[in-house]
PDB file of C-alpha atoms and ligand atoms in Angstrom:
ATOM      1  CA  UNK A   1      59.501 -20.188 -49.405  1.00  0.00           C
ATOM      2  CA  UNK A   2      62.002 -21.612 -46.735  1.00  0.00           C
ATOM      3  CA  UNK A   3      65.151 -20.827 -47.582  1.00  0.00           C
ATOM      4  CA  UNK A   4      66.558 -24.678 -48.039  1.00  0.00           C
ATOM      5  CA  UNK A   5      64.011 -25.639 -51.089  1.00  0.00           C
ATOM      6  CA  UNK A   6      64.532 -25.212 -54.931  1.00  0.00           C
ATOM      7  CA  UNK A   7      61.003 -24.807 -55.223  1.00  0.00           C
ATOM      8  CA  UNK A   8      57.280 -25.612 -54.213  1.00  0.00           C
ATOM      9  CA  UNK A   9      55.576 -28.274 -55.544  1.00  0.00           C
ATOM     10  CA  UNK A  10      52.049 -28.292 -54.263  1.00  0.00           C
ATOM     11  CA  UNK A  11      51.163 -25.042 -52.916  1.00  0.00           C
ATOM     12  CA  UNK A  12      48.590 -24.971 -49.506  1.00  0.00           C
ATOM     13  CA  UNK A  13      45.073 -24.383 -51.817  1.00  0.00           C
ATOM     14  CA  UNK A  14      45.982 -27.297 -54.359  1.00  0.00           C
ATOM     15  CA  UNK A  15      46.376 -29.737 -51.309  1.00  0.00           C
ATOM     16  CA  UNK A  16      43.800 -28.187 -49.167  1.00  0.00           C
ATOM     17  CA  UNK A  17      41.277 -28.688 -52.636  1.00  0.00           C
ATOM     18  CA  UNK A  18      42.173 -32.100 -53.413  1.00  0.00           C
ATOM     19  CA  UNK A  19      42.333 -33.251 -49.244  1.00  0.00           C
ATOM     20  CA  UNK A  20      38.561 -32.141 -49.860  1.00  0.00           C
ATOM     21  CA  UNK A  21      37.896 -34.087 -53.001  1.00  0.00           C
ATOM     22  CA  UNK A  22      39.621 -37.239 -51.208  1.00  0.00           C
ATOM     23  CA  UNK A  23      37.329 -36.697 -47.806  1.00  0.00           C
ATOM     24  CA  UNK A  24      34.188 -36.384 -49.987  1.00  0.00           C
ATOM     25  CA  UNK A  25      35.077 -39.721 -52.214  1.00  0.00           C
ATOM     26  CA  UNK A  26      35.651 -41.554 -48.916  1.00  0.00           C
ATOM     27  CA  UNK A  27      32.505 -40.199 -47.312  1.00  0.00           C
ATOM     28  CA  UNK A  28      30.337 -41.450 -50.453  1.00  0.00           C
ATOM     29  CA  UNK A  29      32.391 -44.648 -50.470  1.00  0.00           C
ATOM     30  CA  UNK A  30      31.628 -45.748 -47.000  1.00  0.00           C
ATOM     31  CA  UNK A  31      28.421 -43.843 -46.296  1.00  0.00           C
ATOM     32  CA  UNK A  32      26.712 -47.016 -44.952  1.00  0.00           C
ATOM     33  CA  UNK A  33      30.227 -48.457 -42.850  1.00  0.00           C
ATOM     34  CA  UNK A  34      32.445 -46.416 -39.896  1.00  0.00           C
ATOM     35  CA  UNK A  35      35.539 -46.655 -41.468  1.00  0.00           C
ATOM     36  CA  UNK A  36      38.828 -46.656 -39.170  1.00  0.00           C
ATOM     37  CA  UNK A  37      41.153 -44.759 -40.581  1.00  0.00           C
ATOM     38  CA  UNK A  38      44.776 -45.492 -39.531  1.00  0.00           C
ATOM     39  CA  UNK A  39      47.529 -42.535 -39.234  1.00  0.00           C
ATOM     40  CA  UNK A  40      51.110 -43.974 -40.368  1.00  0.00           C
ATOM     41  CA  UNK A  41      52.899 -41.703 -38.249  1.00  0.00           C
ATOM     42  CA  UNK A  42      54.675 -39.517 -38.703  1.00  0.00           C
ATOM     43  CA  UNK A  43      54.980 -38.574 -42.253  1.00  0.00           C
ATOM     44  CA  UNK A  44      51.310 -38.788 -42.445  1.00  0.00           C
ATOM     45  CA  UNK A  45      49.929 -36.631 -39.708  1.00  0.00           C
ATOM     46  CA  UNK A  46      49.511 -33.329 -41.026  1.00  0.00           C
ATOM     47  CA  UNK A  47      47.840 -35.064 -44.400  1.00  0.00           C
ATOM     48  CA  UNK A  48      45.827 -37.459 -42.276  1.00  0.00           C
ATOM     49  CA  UNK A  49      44.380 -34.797 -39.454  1.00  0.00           C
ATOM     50  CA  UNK A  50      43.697 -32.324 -42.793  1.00  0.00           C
ATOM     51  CA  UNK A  51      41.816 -35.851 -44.260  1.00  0.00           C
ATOM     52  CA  UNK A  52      39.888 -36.613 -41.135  1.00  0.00           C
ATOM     53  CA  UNK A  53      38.053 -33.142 -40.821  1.00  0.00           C
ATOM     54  CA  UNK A  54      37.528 -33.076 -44.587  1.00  0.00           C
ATOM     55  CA  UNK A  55      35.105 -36.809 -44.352  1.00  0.00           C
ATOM     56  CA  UNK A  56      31.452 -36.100 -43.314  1.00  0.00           C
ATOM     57  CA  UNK A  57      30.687 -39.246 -42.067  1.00  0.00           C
ATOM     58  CA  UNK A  58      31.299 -40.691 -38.665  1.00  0.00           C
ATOM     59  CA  UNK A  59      35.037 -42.428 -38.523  1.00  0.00           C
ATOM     60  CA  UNK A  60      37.614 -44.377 -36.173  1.00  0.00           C
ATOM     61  CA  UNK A  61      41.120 -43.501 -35.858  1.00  0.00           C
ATOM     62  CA  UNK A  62      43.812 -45.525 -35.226  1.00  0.00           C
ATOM     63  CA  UNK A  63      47.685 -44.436 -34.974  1.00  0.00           C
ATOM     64  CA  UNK A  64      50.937 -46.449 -35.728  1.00  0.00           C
ATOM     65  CA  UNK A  65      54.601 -45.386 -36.374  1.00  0.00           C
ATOM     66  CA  UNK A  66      55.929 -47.257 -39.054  1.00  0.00           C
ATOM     67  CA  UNK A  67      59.494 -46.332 -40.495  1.00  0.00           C
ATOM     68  CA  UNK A  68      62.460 -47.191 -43.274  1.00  0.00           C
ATOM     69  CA  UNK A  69      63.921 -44.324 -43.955  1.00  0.00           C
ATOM     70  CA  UNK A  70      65.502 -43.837 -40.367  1.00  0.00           C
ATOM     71  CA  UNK A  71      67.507 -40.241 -41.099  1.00  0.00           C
ATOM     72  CA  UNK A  72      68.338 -40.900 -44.552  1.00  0.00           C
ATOM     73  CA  UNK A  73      67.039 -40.032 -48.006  1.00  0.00           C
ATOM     74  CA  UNK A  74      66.692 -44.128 -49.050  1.00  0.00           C
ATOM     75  CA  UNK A  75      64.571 -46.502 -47.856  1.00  0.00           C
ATOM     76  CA  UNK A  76      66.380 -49.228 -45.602  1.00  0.00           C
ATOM     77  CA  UNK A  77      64.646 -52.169 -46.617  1.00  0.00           C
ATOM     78  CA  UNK A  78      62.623 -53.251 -43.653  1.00  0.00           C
ATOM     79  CA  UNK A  79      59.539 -51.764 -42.041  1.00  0.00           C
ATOM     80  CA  UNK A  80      59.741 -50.943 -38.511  1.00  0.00           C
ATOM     81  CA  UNK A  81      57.117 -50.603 -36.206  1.00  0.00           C
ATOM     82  CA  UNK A  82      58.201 -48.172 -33.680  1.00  0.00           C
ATOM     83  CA  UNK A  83      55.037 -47.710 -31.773  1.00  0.00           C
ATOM     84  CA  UNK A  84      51.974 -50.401 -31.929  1.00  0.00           C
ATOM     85  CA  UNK A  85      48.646 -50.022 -33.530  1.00  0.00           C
ATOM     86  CA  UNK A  86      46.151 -49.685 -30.144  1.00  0.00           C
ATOM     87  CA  UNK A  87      43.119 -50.373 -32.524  1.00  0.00           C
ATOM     88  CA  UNK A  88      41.320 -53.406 -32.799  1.00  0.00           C
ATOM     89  CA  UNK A  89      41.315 -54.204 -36.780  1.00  0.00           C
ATOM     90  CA  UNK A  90      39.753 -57.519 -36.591  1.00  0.00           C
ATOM     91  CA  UNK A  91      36.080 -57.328 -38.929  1.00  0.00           C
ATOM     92  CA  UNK A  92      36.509 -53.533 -39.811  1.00  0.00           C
ATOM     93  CA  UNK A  93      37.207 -51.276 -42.715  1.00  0.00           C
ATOM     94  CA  UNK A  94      40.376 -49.752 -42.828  1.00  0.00           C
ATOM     95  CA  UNK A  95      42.139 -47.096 -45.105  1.00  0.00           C
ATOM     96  CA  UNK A  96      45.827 -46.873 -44.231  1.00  0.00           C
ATOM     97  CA  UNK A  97      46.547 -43.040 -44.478  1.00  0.00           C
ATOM     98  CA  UNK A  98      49.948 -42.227 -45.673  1.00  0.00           C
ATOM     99  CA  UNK A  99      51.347 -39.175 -47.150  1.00  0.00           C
ATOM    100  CA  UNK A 100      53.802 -40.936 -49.727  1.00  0.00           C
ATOM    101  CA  UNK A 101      54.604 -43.872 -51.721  1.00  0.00           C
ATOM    102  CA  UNK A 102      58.102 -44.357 -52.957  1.00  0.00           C
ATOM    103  CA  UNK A 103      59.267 -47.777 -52.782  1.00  0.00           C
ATOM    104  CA  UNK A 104      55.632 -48.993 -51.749  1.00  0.00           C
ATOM    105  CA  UNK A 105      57.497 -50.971 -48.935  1.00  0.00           C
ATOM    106  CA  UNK A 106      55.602 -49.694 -46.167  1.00  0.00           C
ATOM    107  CA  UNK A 107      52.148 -50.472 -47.625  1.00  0.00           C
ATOM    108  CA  UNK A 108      52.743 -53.408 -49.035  1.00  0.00           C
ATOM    109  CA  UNK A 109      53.786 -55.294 -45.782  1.00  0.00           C
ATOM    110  CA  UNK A 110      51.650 -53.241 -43.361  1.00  0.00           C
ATOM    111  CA  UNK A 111      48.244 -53.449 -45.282  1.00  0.00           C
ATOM    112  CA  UNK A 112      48.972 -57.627 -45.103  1.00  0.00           C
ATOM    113  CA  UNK A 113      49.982 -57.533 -41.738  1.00  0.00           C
ATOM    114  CA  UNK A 114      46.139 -56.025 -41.140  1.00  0.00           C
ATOM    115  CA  UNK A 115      44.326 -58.223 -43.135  1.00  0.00           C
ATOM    116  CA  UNK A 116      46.428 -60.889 -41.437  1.00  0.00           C
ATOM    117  CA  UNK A 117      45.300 -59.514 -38.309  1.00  0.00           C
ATOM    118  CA  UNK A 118      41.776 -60.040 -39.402  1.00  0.00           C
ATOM    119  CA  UNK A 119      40.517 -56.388 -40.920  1.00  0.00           C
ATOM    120  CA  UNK A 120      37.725 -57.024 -43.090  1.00  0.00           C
ATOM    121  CA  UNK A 121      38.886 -54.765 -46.089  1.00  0.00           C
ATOM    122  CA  UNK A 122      42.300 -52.382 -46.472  1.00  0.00           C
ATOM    123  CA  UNK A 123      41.988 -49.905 -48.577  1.00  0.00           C
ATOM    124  CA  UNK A 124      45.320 -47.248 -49.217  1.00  0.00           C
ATOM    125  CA  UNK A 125      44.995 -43.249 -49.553  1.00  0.00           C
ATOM    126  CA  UNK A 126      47.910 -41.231 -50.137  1.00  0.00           C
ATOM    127  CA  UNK A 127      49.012 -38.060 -50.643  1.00  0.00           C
ATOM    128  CA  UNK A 128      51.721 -38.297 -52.854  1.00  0.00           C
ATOM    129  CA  UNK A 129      53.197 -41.115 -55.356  1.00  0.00           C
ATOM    130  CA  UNK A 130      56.586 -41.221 -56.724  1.00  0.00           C
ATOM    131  CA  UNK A 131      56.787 -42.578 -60.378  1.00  0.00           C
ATOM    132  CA  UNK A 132      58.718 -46.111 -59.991  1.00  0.00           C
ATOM    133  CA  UNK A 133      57.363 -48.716 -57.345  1.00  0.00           C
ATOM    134  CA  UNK A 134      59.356 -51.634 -56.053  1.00  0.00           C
ATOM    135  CA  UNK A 135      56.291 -53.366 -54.701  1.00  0.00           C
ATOM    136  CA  UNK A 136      53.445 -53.133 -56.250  1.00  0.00           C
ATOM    137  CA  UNK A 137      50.175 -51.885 -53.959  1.00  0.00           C
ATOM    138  CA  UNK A 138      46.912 -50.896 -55.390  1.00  0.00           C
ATOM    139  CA  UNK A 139      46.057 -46.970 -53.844  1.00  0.00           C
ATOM    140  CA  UNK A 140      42.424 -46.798 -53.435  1.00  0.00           C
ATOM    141  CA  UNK A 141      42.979 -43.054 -53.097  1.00  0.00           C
ATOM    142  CA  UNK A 142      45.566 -40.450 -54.533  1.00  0.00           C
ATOM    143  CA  UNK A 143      46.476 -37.021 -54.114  1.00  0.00           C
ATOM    144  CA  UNK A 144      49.149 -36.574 -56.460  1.00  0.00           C
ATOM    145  CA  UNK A 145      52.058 -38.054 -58.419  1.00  0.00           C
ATOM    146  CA  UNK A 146      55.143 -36.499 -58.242  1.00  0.00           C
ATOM    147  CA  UNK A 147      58.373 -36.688 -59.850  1.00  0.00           C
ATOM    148  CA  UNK A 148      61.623 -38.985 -58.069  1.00  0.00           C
ATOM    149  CA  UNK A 149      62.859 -36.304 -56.447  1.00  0.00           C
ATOM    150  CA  UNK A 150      63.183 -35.896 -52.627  1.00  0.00           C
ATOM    151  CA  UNK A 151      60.629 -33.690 -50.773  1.00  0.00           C
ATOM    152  CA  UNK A 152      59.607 -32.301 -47.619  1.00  0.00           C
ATOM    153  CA  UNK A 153      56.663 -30.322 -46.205  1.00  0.00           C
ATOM    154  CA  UNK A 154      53.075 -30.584 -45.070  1.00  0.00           C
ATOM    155  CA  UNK A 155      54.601 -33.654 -42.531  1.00  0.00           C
ATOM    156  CA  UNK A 156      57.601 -34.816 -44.851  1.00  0.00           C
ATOM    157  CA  UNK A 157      60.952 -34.275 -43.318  1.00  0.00           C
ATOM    158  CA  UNK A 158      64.979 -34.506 -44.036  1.00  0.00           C
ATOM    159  CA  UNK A 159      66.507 -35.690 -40.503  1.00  0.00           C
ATOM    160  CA  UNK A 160      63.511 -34.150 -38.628  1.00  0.00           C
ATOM    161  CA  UNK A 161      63.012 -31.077 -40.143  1.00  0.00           C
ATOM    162  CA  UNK A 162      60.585 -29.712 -42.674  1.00  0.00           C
ATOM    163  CA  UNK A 163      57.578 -31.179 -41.229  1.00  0.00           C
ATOM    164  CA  UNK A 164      55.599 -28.440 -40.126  1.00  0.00           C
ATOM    165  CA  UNK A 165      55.911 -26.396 -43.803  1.00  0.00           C
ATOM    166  CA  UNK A 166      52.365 -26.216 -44.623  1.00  0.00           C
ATOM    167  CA  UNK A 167      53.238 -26.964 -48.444  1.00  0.00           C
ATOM    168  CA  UNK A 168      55.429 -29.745 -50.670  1.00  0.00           C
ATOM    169  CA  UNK A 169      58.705 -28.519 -52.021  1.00  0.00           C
ATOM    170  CA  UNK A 170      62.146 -30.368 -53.051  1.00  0.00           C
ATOM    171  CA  UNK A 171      64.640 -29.986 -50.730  1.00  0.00           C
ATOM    172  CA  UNK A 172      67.747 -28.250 -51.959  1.00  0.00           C
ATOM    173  CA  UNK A 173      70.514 -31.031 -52.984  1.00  0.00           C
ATOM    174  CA  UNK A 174      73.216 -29.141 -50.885  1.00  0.00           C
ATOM    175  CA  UNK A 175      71.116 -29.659 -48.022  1.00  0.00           C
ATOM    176  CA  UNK A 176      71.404 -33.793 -47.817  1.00  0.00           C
ATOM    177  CA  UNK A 177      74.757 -34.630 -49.802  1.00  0.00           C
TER     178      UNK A 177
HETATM  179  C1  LIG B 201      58.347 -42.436 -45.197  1.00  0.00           C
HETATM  180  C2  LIG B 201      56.913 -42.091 -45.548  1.00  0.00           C
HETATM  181  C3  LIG B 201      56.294 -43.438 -45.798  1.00  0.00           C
HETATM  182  C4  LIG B 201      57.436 -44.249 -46.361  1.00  0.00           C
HETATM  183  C5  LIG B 201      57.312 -44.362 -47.850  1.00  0.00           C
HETATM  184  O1  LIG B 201      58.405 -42.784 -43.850  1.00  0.00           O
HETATM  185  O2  LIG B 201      56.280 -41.401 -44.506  1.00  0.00           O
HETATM  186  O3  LIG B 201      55.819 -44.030 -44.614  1.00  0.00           O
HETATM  187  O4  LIG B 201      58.638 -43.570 -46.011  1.00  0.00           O
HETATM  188  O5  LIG B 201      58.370 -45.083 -48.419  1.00  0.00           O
HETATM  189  P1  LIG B 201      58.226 -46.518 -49.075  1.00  0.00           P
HETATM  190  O6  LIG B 201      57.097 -46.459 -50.062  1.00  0.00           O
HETATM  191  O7  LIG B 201      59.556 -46.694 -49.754  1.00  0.00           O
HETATM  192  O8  LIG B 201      58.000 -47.538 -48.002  1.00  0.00           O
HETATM  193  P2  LIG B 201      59.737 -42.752 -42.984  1.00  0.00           P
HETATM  194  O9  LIG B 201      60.324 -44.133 -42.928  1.00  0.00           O
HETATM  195  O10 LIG B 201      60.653 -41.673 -43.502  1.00  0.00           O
HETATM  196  O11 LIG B 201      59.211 -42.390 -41.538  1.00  0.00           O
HETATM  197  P3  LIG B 201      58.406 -41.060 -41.071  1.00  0.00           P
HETATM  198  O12 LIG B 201      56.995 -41.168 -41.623  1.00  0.00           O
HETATM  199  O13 LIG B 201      58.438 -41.134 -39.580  1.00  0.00           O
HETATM  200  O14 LIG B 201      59.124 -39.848 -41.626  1.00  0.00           O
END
């Protein structure tokens, strides 16, 4: 275990199982669409490249950098799109990949923006969900819930770091007060 975490969470077989149990409910789901999954970059990455390889059907991809956490361990408030969505969304069906919910800010706004911007259905599938939402959004798909504590790992970070641990742990308190 790095040497900056309490302790692990969510170990690399429990997500690697349930990343497969979320590909093959999404394959069954849309077995008759091409569904274009979107990457929320870049919390999501690891989760959503993991996600990708784990759906037996054909699927789009699509990449945007949303962000509202900046280098902090609170959300700011307001969404930030830091790099553009290239895809066309207009008439398809997307699933927003994420790899955590705390506020629910991020999905909230973003999935309207898309069906604003003319997707034919958003649907939401996350990793991980913290207990108490601000905004309410409806998650199609779910790894986990976890408890309010902060985390990093398997594409999480603290100020950068932690991204490329290839499991969930909380993040010593020492480390961000
Ligand atoms: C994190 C995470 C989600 C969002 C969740 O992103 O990856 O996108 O916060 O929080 P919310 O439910 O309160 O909106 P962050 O802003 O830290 O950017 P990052 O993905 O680049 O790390």
């Amino acid at each position: 275990m790095h040497k900056d975490l309490e302790e692990i969470i969510l170990h690399e077989a429990e997500i690697e199982q349930r990343v497969k149990e979320l590909g093959d409910a999404i394959a069954k789901d849309y077995k008759c669409q091409e569904p274009l999954l979107i990457c929320i970059l870049r919390g999501a990455v690891i989760f959503f490249a993991d996600l990708c390889r784990a759906i037996d059907i054909p699927v789009q991809m699509g990449f945007v950098s949303l962000s509202s956490y900046k280098d902090g361990t609170s959300s700011t408030g307001n969404v930030e799109e830091r790099q553009k969505l290239m895809a066309d969304v207009k008439g398809k069906a997307v699933i927003l990949v994420e790899d955590i919910i705390d506020t629910g800010l991020t999905l909230k706004d973003y999935s309207q923006n898309l069906l604003d911007r003319g997707a034919e259905s958003v649907e939401i599938c996350c990793l991980l969900k913290k207990p108490e939402q601000v905004h309410n959004v409806d998650v199609q798909y779910q790894g986990f819930d976890i408890e309010n504590r902060f985390v990093v790992g398997y594409g999480l970070d603290y100020a950068e770091q932690y991204r490329n641990l290839p499991y969930v742990g909380i993040l010593k308190k020492e480390i961000y007060s």
